[in-house]
PDB file of C-alpha atoms in Angstrom:
ATOM      1  CA  UNK A   1     121.875 125.749 126.664  1.00 95.00           C
ATOM      2  CA  UNK A   2     120.463 128.965 127.748  1.00 94.00           C
ATOM      3  CA  UNK A   3     122.320 131.054 124.885  1.00 94.00           C
ATOM      4  CA  UNK A   4     120.969 127.657 122.205  1.00 95.00           C
ATOM      5  CA  UNK A   5     117.651 128.078 123.311  1.00 94.00           C
ATOM      6  CA  UNK A   6     117.695 132.351 123.177  1.00 94.00           C
ATOM      7  CA  UNK A   7     120.793 133.768 121.456  1.00 94.00           C
ATOM      8  CA  UNK A   8     121.261 131.782 118.577  1.00 95.00           C
ATOM      9  CA  UNK A   9     117.869 130.583 116.497  1.00 94.00           C
ATOM     10  CA  UNK A  10     116.643 135.088 115.914  1.00 94.00           C
ATOM     11  CA  UNK A  11     120.583 135.305 114.549  1.00 95.00           C
ATOM     12  CA  UNK A  12     119.637 133.640 110.861  1.00 95.00           C
ATOM     13  CA  UNK A  13     115.741 132.345 111.848  1.00 95.00           C
ATOM     14  CA  UNK A  14     117.227 128.645 113.042  1.00 95.00           C
ATOM     15  CA  UNK A  15     115.512 125.822 114.651  1.00 94.00           C
ATOM     16  CA  UNK A  16     117.493 123.900 117.354  1.00 95.00           C
ATOM     17  CA  UNK A  17     117.652 121.160 115.359  1.00 94.00           C
ATOM     18  CA  UNK A  18     119.280 123.685 112.758  1.00 96.00           C
ATOM     19  CA  UNK A  19     121.736 124.164 114.911  1.00 97.00           C
ATOM     20  CA  UNK A  20     122.463 120.702 116.504  1.00 98.00           C
ATOM     21  CA  UNK A  21     122.768 119.190 113.143  1.00 98.00           C
ATOM     22  CA  UNK A  22     125.350 122.205 111.827  1.00 97.00           C
ATOM     23  CA  UNK A  23     127.759 120.922 114.314  1.00 97.00           C
ATOM     24  CA  UNK A  24     126.672 117.262 113.756  1.00 98.00           C
ATOM     25  CA  UNK A  25     127.218 117.218 110.433  1.00 97.00           C
ATOM     26  CA  UNK A  26     131.376 119.219 110.914  1.00 97.00           C
ATOM     27  CA  UNK A  27     132.087 116.980 113.476  1.00 97.00           C
ATOM     28  CA  UNK A  28     131.124 113.831 111.058  1.00 97.00           C
ATOM     29  CA  UNK A  29     132.987 115.360 107.900  1.00 96.00           C
ATOM     30  CA  UNK A  30     135.924 115.813 109.902  1.00 95.00           C
ATOM     31  CA  UNK A  31     135.935 112.442 111.241  1.00 96.00           C
ATOM     32  CA  UNK A  32     135.086 110.945 107.918  1.00 95.00           C
ATOM     33  CA  UNK A  33     136.869 113.329 105.366  1.00 95.00           C
ATOM     34  CA  UNK A  34     134.121 113.628 103.507  1.00 94.00           C
ATOM     35  CA  UNK A  35     132.535 117.286 102.396  1.00 93.00           C
ATOM     36  CA  UNK A  36     129.288 115.902 102.770  1.00 95.00           C
ATOM     37  CA  UNK A  37     127.140 113.651 105.604  1.00 96.00           C
ATOM     38  CA  UNK A  38     124.069 111.382 104.771  1.00 96.00           C
ATOM     39  CA  UNK A  39     122.232 111.102 107.907  1.00 97.00           C
ATOM     40  CA  UNK A  40     118.848 109.651 108.710  1.00 97.00           C
ATOM     41  CA  UNK A  41     116.772 112.314 111.075  1.00 96.00           C
ATOM     42  CA  UNK A  42     114.231 110.745 113.103  1.00 94.00           C
ATOM     43  CA  UNK A  43     110.738 112.657 113.989  1.00 86.00           C
ATOM     44  CA  UNK A  44     107.762 112.276 116.193  1.00 81.00           C
ATOM     45  CA  UNK A  45     105.624 111.586 112.569  1.00 77.00           C
ATOM     46  CA  UNK A  46     102.943 114.313 114.317  1.00 77.00           C
ATOM     47  CA  UNK A  47     103.098 117.444 111.120  1.00 74.00           C
ATOM     48  CA  UNK A  48     100.560 119.247 110.727  1.00 73.00           C
ATOM     49  CA  UNK A  49      99.882 118.311 107.219  1.00 73.00           C
ATOM     50  CA  UNK A  50      96.488 118.444 106.941  1.00 77.00           C
ATOM     51  CA  UNK A  51      94.020 121.533 108.421  1.00 82.00           C
ATOM     52  CA  UNK A  52      91.330 118.348 108.457  1.00 84.00           C
ATOM     53  CA  UNK A  53      93.673 116.102 110.401  1.00 82.00           C
ATOM     54  CA  UNK A  54      92.878 115.144 113.821  1.00 85.00           C
ATOM     55  CA  UNK A  55      95.746 113.526 115.671  1.00 84.00           C
ATOM     56  CA  UNK A  56      93.892 114.668 119.510  1.00 83.00           C
ATOM     57  CA  UNK A  57      92.702 111.363 119.483  1.00 86.00           C
ATOM     58  CA  UNK A  58      96.242 108.682 119.080  1.00 87.00           C
ATOM     59  CA  UNK A  59      98.685 108.288 121.780  1.00 84.00           C
ATOM     60  CA  UNK A  60     102.742 107.735 120.876  1.00 78.00           C
ATOM     61  CA  UNK A  61     104.945 108.306 118.224  1.00 77.00           C
ATOM     62  CA  UNK A  62     104.654 107.735 114.551  1.00 82.00           C
ATOM     63  CA  UNK A  63     108.079 107.909 113.706  1.00 84.00           C
ATOM     64  CA  UNK A  64     108.918 109.816 110.343  1.00 87.00           C
ATOM     65  CA  UNK A  65     112.611 108.705 109.052  1.00 93.00           C
ATOM     66  CA  UNK A  66     114.478 110.272 106.179  1.00 95.00           C
ATOM     67  CA  UNK A  67     117.330 110.270 104.683  1.00 96.00           C
ATOM     68  CA  UNK A  68     119.476 113.810 104.492  1.00 96.00           C
ATOM     69  CA  UNK A  69     122.442 114.934 102.731  1.00 96.00           C
ATOM     70  CA  UNK A  70     124.047 117.324 103.438  1.00 97.00           C
ATOM     71  CA  UNK A  71     127.312 119.641 101.768  1.00 96.00           C
ATOM     72  CA  UNK A  72     129.500 120.877 104.747  1.00 96.00           C
ATOM     73  CA  UNK A  73     130.748 123.949 103.247  1.00 94.00           C
ATOM     74  CA  UNK A  74     135.008 124.478 103.873  1.00 86.00           C
ATOM     75  CA  UNK A  75     136.785 127.477 105.641  1.00 83.00           C
ATOM     76  CA  UNK A  76     133.591 129.221 105.781  1.00 84.00           C
ATOM     77  CA  UNK A  77     133.288 129.949 109.401  1.00 93.00           C
ATOM     78  CA  UNK A  78     130.630 129.225 111.849  1.00 95.00           C
ATOM     79  CA  UNK A  79     128.107 131.282 110.496  1.00 95.00           C
ATOM     80  CA  UNK A  80     128.158 129.620 106.925  1.00 95.00           C
ATOM     81  CA  UNK A  81     127.981 126.673 108.389  1.00 96.00           C
ATOM     82  CA  UNK A  82     124.831 127.437 109.855  1.00 96.00           C
ATOM     83  CA  UNK A  83     123.526 129.089 106.898  1.00 96.00           C
ATOM     84  CA  UNK A  84     124.028 126.027 104.461  1.00 96.00           C
ATOM     85  CA  UNK A  85     122.897 123.819 107.006  1.00 97.00           C
ATOM     86  CA  UNK A  86     119.838 125.747 107.439  1.00 97.00           C
ATOM     87  CA  UNK A  87     118.880 125.704 103.647  1.00 97.00           C
ATOM     88  CA  UNK A  88     119.631 122.322 102.764  1.00 97.00           C
ATOM     89  CA  UNK A  89     117.016 120.898 105.497  1.00 96.00           C
ATOM     90  CA  UNK A  90     114.235 123.636 104.461  1.00 95.00           C
ATOM     91  CA  UNK A  91     114.791 121.879 101.200  1.00 95.00           C
ATOM     92  CA  UNK A  92     113.397 118.829 102.786  1.00 93.00           C
ATOM     93  CA  UNK A  93     109.279 118.521 101.262  1.00 88.00           C
ATOM     94  CA  UNK A  94     106.881 118.562 104.171  1.00 84.00           C
ATOM     95  CA  UNK A  95     109.826 117.184 106.780  1.00 83.00           C
ATOM     96  CA  UNK A  96     110.432 114.428 105.213  1.00 88.00           C
ATOM     97  CA  UNK A  97     107.024 112.877 106.146  1.00 84.00           C
ATOM     98  CA  UNK A  98     106.375 112.099 101.780  1.00 87.00           C
ATOM     99  CA  UNK A  99     109.318 109.828 102.569  1.00 92.00           C
ATOM    100  CA  UNK A 100     108.140 107.078 104.341  1.00 90.00           C
ATOM    101  CA  UNK A 101     104.730 107.055 101.374  1.00 89.00           C
ATOM    102  CA  UNK A 102     107.255 106.734  98.937  1.00 92.00           C
ATOM    103  CA  UNK A 103     109.316 103.794 100.091  1.00 93.00           C
ATOM    104  CA  UNK A 104     106.798 101.958 101.336  1.00 93.00           C
ATOM    105  CA  UNK A 105     103.566 103.142  99.585  1.00 93.00           C
ATOM    106  CA  UNK A 106     104.432 104.636  96.317  1.00 92.00           C
ATOM    107  CA  UNK A 107     104.619 103.059  92.930  1.00 94.00           C
ATOM    108  CA  UNK A 108     107.177  99.697  92.283  1.00 95.00           C
ATOM    109  CA  UNK A 109     109.379 102.457  90.502  1.00 95.00           C
ATOM    110  CA  UNK A 110     109.331 104.756  93.585  1.00 93.00           C
ATOM    111  CA  UNK A 111     109.771 101.788  96.052  1.00 95.00           C
ATOM    112  CA  UNK A 112     113.171  99.710  94.580  1.00 95.00           C
ATOM    113  CA  UNK A 113     114.585 102.737  93.898  1.00 94.00           C
ATOM    114  CA  UNK A 114     114.892 103.745  97.425  1.00 94.00           C
ATOM    115  CA  UNK A 115     114.932 100.420  98.975  1.00 93.00           C
ATOM    116  CA  UNK A 116     118.351 100.227  96.303  1.00 95.00           C
ATOM    117  CA  UNK A 117     120.068 103.209  98.176  1.00 92.00           C
ATOM    118  CA  UNK A 118     122.727 102.825 100.736  1.00 91.00           C
ATOM    119  CA  UNK A 119     120.932 102.925 104.429  1.00 92.00           C
ATOM    120  CA  UNK A 120     122.931 105.360 106.119  1.00 96.00           C
ATOM    121  CA  UNK A 121     125.235 104.465 109.229  1.00 96.00           C
ATOM    122  CA  UNK A 122     124.006 106.734 111.746  1.00 97.00           C
ATOM    123  CA  UNK A 123     120.549 108.652 112.890  1.00 98.00           C
ATOM    124  CA  UNK A 124     119.885 111.786 115.096  1.00 98.00           C
ATOM    125  CA  UNK A 125     116.812 112.655 116.786  1.00 96.00           C
ATOM    126  CA  UNK A 126     116.360 116.094 118.594  1.00 95.00           C
ATOM    127  CA  UNK A 127     113.637 115.101 121.766  1.00 91.00           C
ATOM    128  CA  UNK A 128     112.766 118.829 121.885  1.00 89.00           C
ATOM    129  CA  UNK A 129     112.697 120.921 125.543  1.00 89.00           C
ATOM    130  CA  UNK A 130     111.841 118.139 128.769  1.00 84.00           C
ATOM    131  CA  UNK A 131     110.932 120.600 131.118  1.00 82.00           C
ATOM    132  CA  UNK A 132     108.232 122.572 128.686  1.00 82.00           C
ATOM    133  CA  UNK A 133     106.576 119.357 128.209  1.00 80.00           C
ATOM    134  CA  UNK A 134     106.800 117.991 131.697  1.00 81.00           C
ATOM    135  CA  UNK A 135     105.656 121.217 133.098  1.00 83.00           C
ATOM    136  CA  UNK A 136     102.325 120.473 131.367  1.00 84.00           C
ATOM    137  CA  UNK A 137     101.723 117.402 133.415  1.00 83.00           C
ATOM    138  CA  UNK A 138      98.712 117.662 135.751  1.00 87.00           C
ATOM    139  CA  UNK A 139      98.925 117.767 139.465  1.00 86.00           C
ATOM    140  CA  UNK A 140     100.409 114.559 140.673  1.00 85.00           C
ATOM    141  CA  UNK A 141     102.240 113.134 137.516  1.00 86.00           C
ATOM    142  CA  UNK A 142     106.264 112.977 137.141  1.00 81.00           C
ATOM    143  CA  UNK A 143     108.696 111.082 135.308  1.00 80.00           C
ATOM    144  CA  UNK A 144     108.949 107.893 136.988  1.00 84.00           C
ATOM    145  CA  UNK A 145     112.398 107.208 139.218  1.00 87.00           C
ATOM    146  CA  UNK A 146     112.862 103.247 138.526  1.00 93.00           C
ATOM    147  CA  UNK A 147     115.229 102.087 135.358  1.00 91.00           C
ATOM    148  CA  UNK A 148     112.691 101.858 132.033  1.00 86.00           C
ATOM    149  CA  UNK A 149     114.717  98.770 130.951  1.00 90.00           C
ATOM    150  CA  UNK A 150     116.250  97.951 127.888  1.00 88.00           C
ATOM    151  CA  UNK A 151     115.327  99.705 125.146  1.00 80.00           C
ATOM    152  CA  UNK A 152     116.009  96.334 122.455  1.00 81.00           C
ATOM    153  CA  UNK A 153     116.596  93.337 122.289  1.00 87.00           C
ATOM    154  CA  UNK A 154     120.128  92.367 122.617  1.00 83.00           C
ATOM    155  CA  UNK A 155     119.436  89.264 119.984  1.00 88.00           C
ATOM    156  CA  UNK A 156     118.143  92.224 117.236  1.00 87.00           C
ATOM    157  CA  UNK A 157     120.294  93.401 114.478  1.00 88.00           C
ATOM    158  CA  UNK A 158     121.334  97.332 114.955  1.00 88.00           C
ATOM    159  CA  UNK A 159     119.899  99.366 112.536  1.00 91.00           C
ATOM    160  CA  UNK A 160     122.950 102.449 112.900  1.00 95.00           C
ATOM    161  CA  UNK A 161     125.933 101.998 113.628  1.00 95.00           C
ATOM    162  CA  UNK A 162     125.976 105.082 115.728  1.00 97.00           C
ATOM    163  CA  UNK A 163     122.485 106.685 116.874  1.00 96.00           C
ATOM    164  CA  UNK A 164     122.512 110.522 118.659  1.00 98.00           C
ATOM    165  CA  UNK A 165     119.620 111.636 120.837  1.00 96.00           C
ATOM    166  CA  UNK A 166     119.559 114.239 122.160  1.00 95.00           C
ATOM    167  CA  UNK A 167     116.830 116.607 124.407  1.00 94.00           C
ATOM    168  CA  UNK A 168     116.777 119.502 126.865  1.00 93.00           C
ATOM    169  CA  UNK A 169     116.074 118.099 130.230  1.00 89.00           C
ATOM    170  CA  UNK A 170     117.098 119.825 133.811  1.00 87.00           C
ATOM    171  CA  UNK A 171     117.841 123.265 131.494  1.00 90.00           C
ATOM    172  CA  UNK A 172     120.680 121.123 129.904  1.00 94.00           C
ATOM    173  CA  UNK A 173     121.562 120.085 126.485  1.00 96.00           C
ATOM    174  CA  UNK A 174     121.869 116.835 126.986  1.00 95.00           C
ATOM    175  CA  UNK A 175     123.547 114.485 123.766  1.00 97.00           C
ATOM    176  CA  UNK A 176     123.778 110.592 124.198  1.00 96.00           C
ATOM    177  CA  UNK A 177     125.517 108.391 121.843  1.00 97.00           C
ATOM    178  CA  UNK A 178     124.658 104.790 121.319  1.00 94.00           C
ATOM    179  CA  UNK A 179     127.054 102.895 119.367  1.00 94.00           C
ATOM    180  CA  UNK A 180     128.564  99.121 119.001  1.00 91.00           C
ATOM    181  CA  UNK A 181     131.868  98.033 120.544  1.00 91.00           C
ATOM    182  CA  UNK A 182     132.105  95.716 117.672  1.00 90.00           C
ATOM    183  CA  UNK A 183     131.964  98.091 115.309  1.00 93.00           C
ATOM    184  CA  UNK A 184     133.889 101.368 117.008  1.00 96.00           C
ATOM    185  CA  UNK A 185     136.594 102.338 119.855  1.00 96.00           C
ATOM    186  CA  UNK A 186     134.904 104.021 122.755  1.00 97.00           C
ATOM    187  CA  UNK A 187     138.004 106.537 122.070  1.00 97.00           C
ATOM    188  CA  UNK A 188     136.888 107.057 118.400  1.00 97.00           C
ATOM    189  CA  UNK A 189     133.407 107.979 119.606  1.00 97.00           C
ATOM    190  CA  UNK A 190     134.230 110.133 122.110  1.00 97.00           C
ATOM    191  CA  UNK A 191     136.757 112.072 119.939  1.00 97.00           C
ATOM    192  CA  UNK A 192     133.870 112.409 117.481  1.00 98.00           C
ATOM    193  CA  UNK A 193     131.459 113.787 120.756  1.00 97.00           C
ATOM    194  CA  UNK A 194     134.094 116.398 121.138  1.00 97.00           C
ATOM    195  CA  UNK A 195     133.932 117.690 117.737  1.00 97.00           C
ATOM    196  CA  UNK A 196     130.770 118.071 117.593  1.00 98.00           C
ATOM    197  CA  UNK A 197     130.695 120.041 120.815  1.00 97.00           C
ATOM    198  CA  UNK A 198     133.111 122.174 120.157  1.00 97.00           C
ATOM    199  CA  UNK A 199     131.551 122.983 116.838  1.00 97.00           C
ATOM    200  CA  UNK A 200     128.457 123.547 118.487  1.00 97.00           C
ATOM    201  CA  UNK A 201     130.541 126.021 120.515  1.00 97.00           C
ATOM    202  CA  UNK A 202     131.678 127.930 117.608  1.00 97.00           C
ATOM    203  CA  UNK A 203     128.421 128.574 116.433  1.00 97.00           C
ATOM    204  CA  UNK A 204     126.931 129.773 119.589  1.00 97.00           C
ATOM    205  CA  UNK A 205     129.711 132.060 119.785  1.00 97.00           C
ATOM    206  CA  UNK A 206     129.487 132.928 116.814  1.00 96.00           C
ATOM    207  CA  UNK A 207     126.073 133.627 117.429  1.00 96.00           C
ATOM    208  CA  UNK A 208     126.606 135.810 119.879  1.00 95.00           C
ATOM    209  CA  UNK A 209     129.246 138.083 118.469  1.00 94.00           C
ATOM    210  CA  UNK A 210     127.789 141.944 116.947  1.00 93.00           C
ATOM    211  CA  UNK A 211     128.388 141.339 113.672  1.00 92.00           C
ATOM    212  CA  UNK A 212     126.601 138.223 112.958  1.00 93.00           C
ATOM    213  CA  UNK A 213     122.984 137.564 111.672  1.00 92.00           C
ATOM    214  CA  UNK A 214     121.720 138.092 108.358  1.00 88.00           C
ATOM    215  CA  UNK A 215     118.923 136.564 105.668  1.00 88.00           C
ATOM    216  CA  UNK A 216     118.813 133.485 103.847  1.00 91.00           C
ATOM    217  CA  UNK A 217     116.044 132.543 100.964  1.00 93.00           C
ATOM    218  CA  UNK A 218     113.685 130.446 102.915  1.00 91.00           C
TER     219      UNK A 218
END
């Protein structure tokens, strides 16, 4: 985790999110046998899109959700994978914030075209570094010890077949895979999950090598 946070980002000027999505894309592409994967990316939606937009009196998540198609290069090694995914993510305008505006508030043609697209089966959300957030809490505040209870109704329809949520807590990267046993076996999800871990380790190992590094168009 320390290498992911400190050693990897300067090599190709990437964010942690880029690295995790590169590893996830390779794992999913290996599972499906496809050279591209479509993933819904979820974020807090609190993007700085205007200088006069003041969010200081708001609470909670706005939630930006938008699909991204990642082309996964074959045979190029971890460095080529990471650079390719980084550039594809940088090409998304305003970190995807405009997708929801077009999908639900755009003109009729835009709404119809986006609504007709197949929905991605996988959603990914990197929640960031909880340790930094907890360190900023006022004195006397700490995470609650009791369980938070179910996160969804058992009668609700699933939005995605697989949900992948990651974050860093207690100095460790933690990634949770949520799936339905009616759709996938535990062994299948575990296999894809370990492929993700293997890809992530290869990227980190590559970025710590002396010959790694370079700039990309973005």
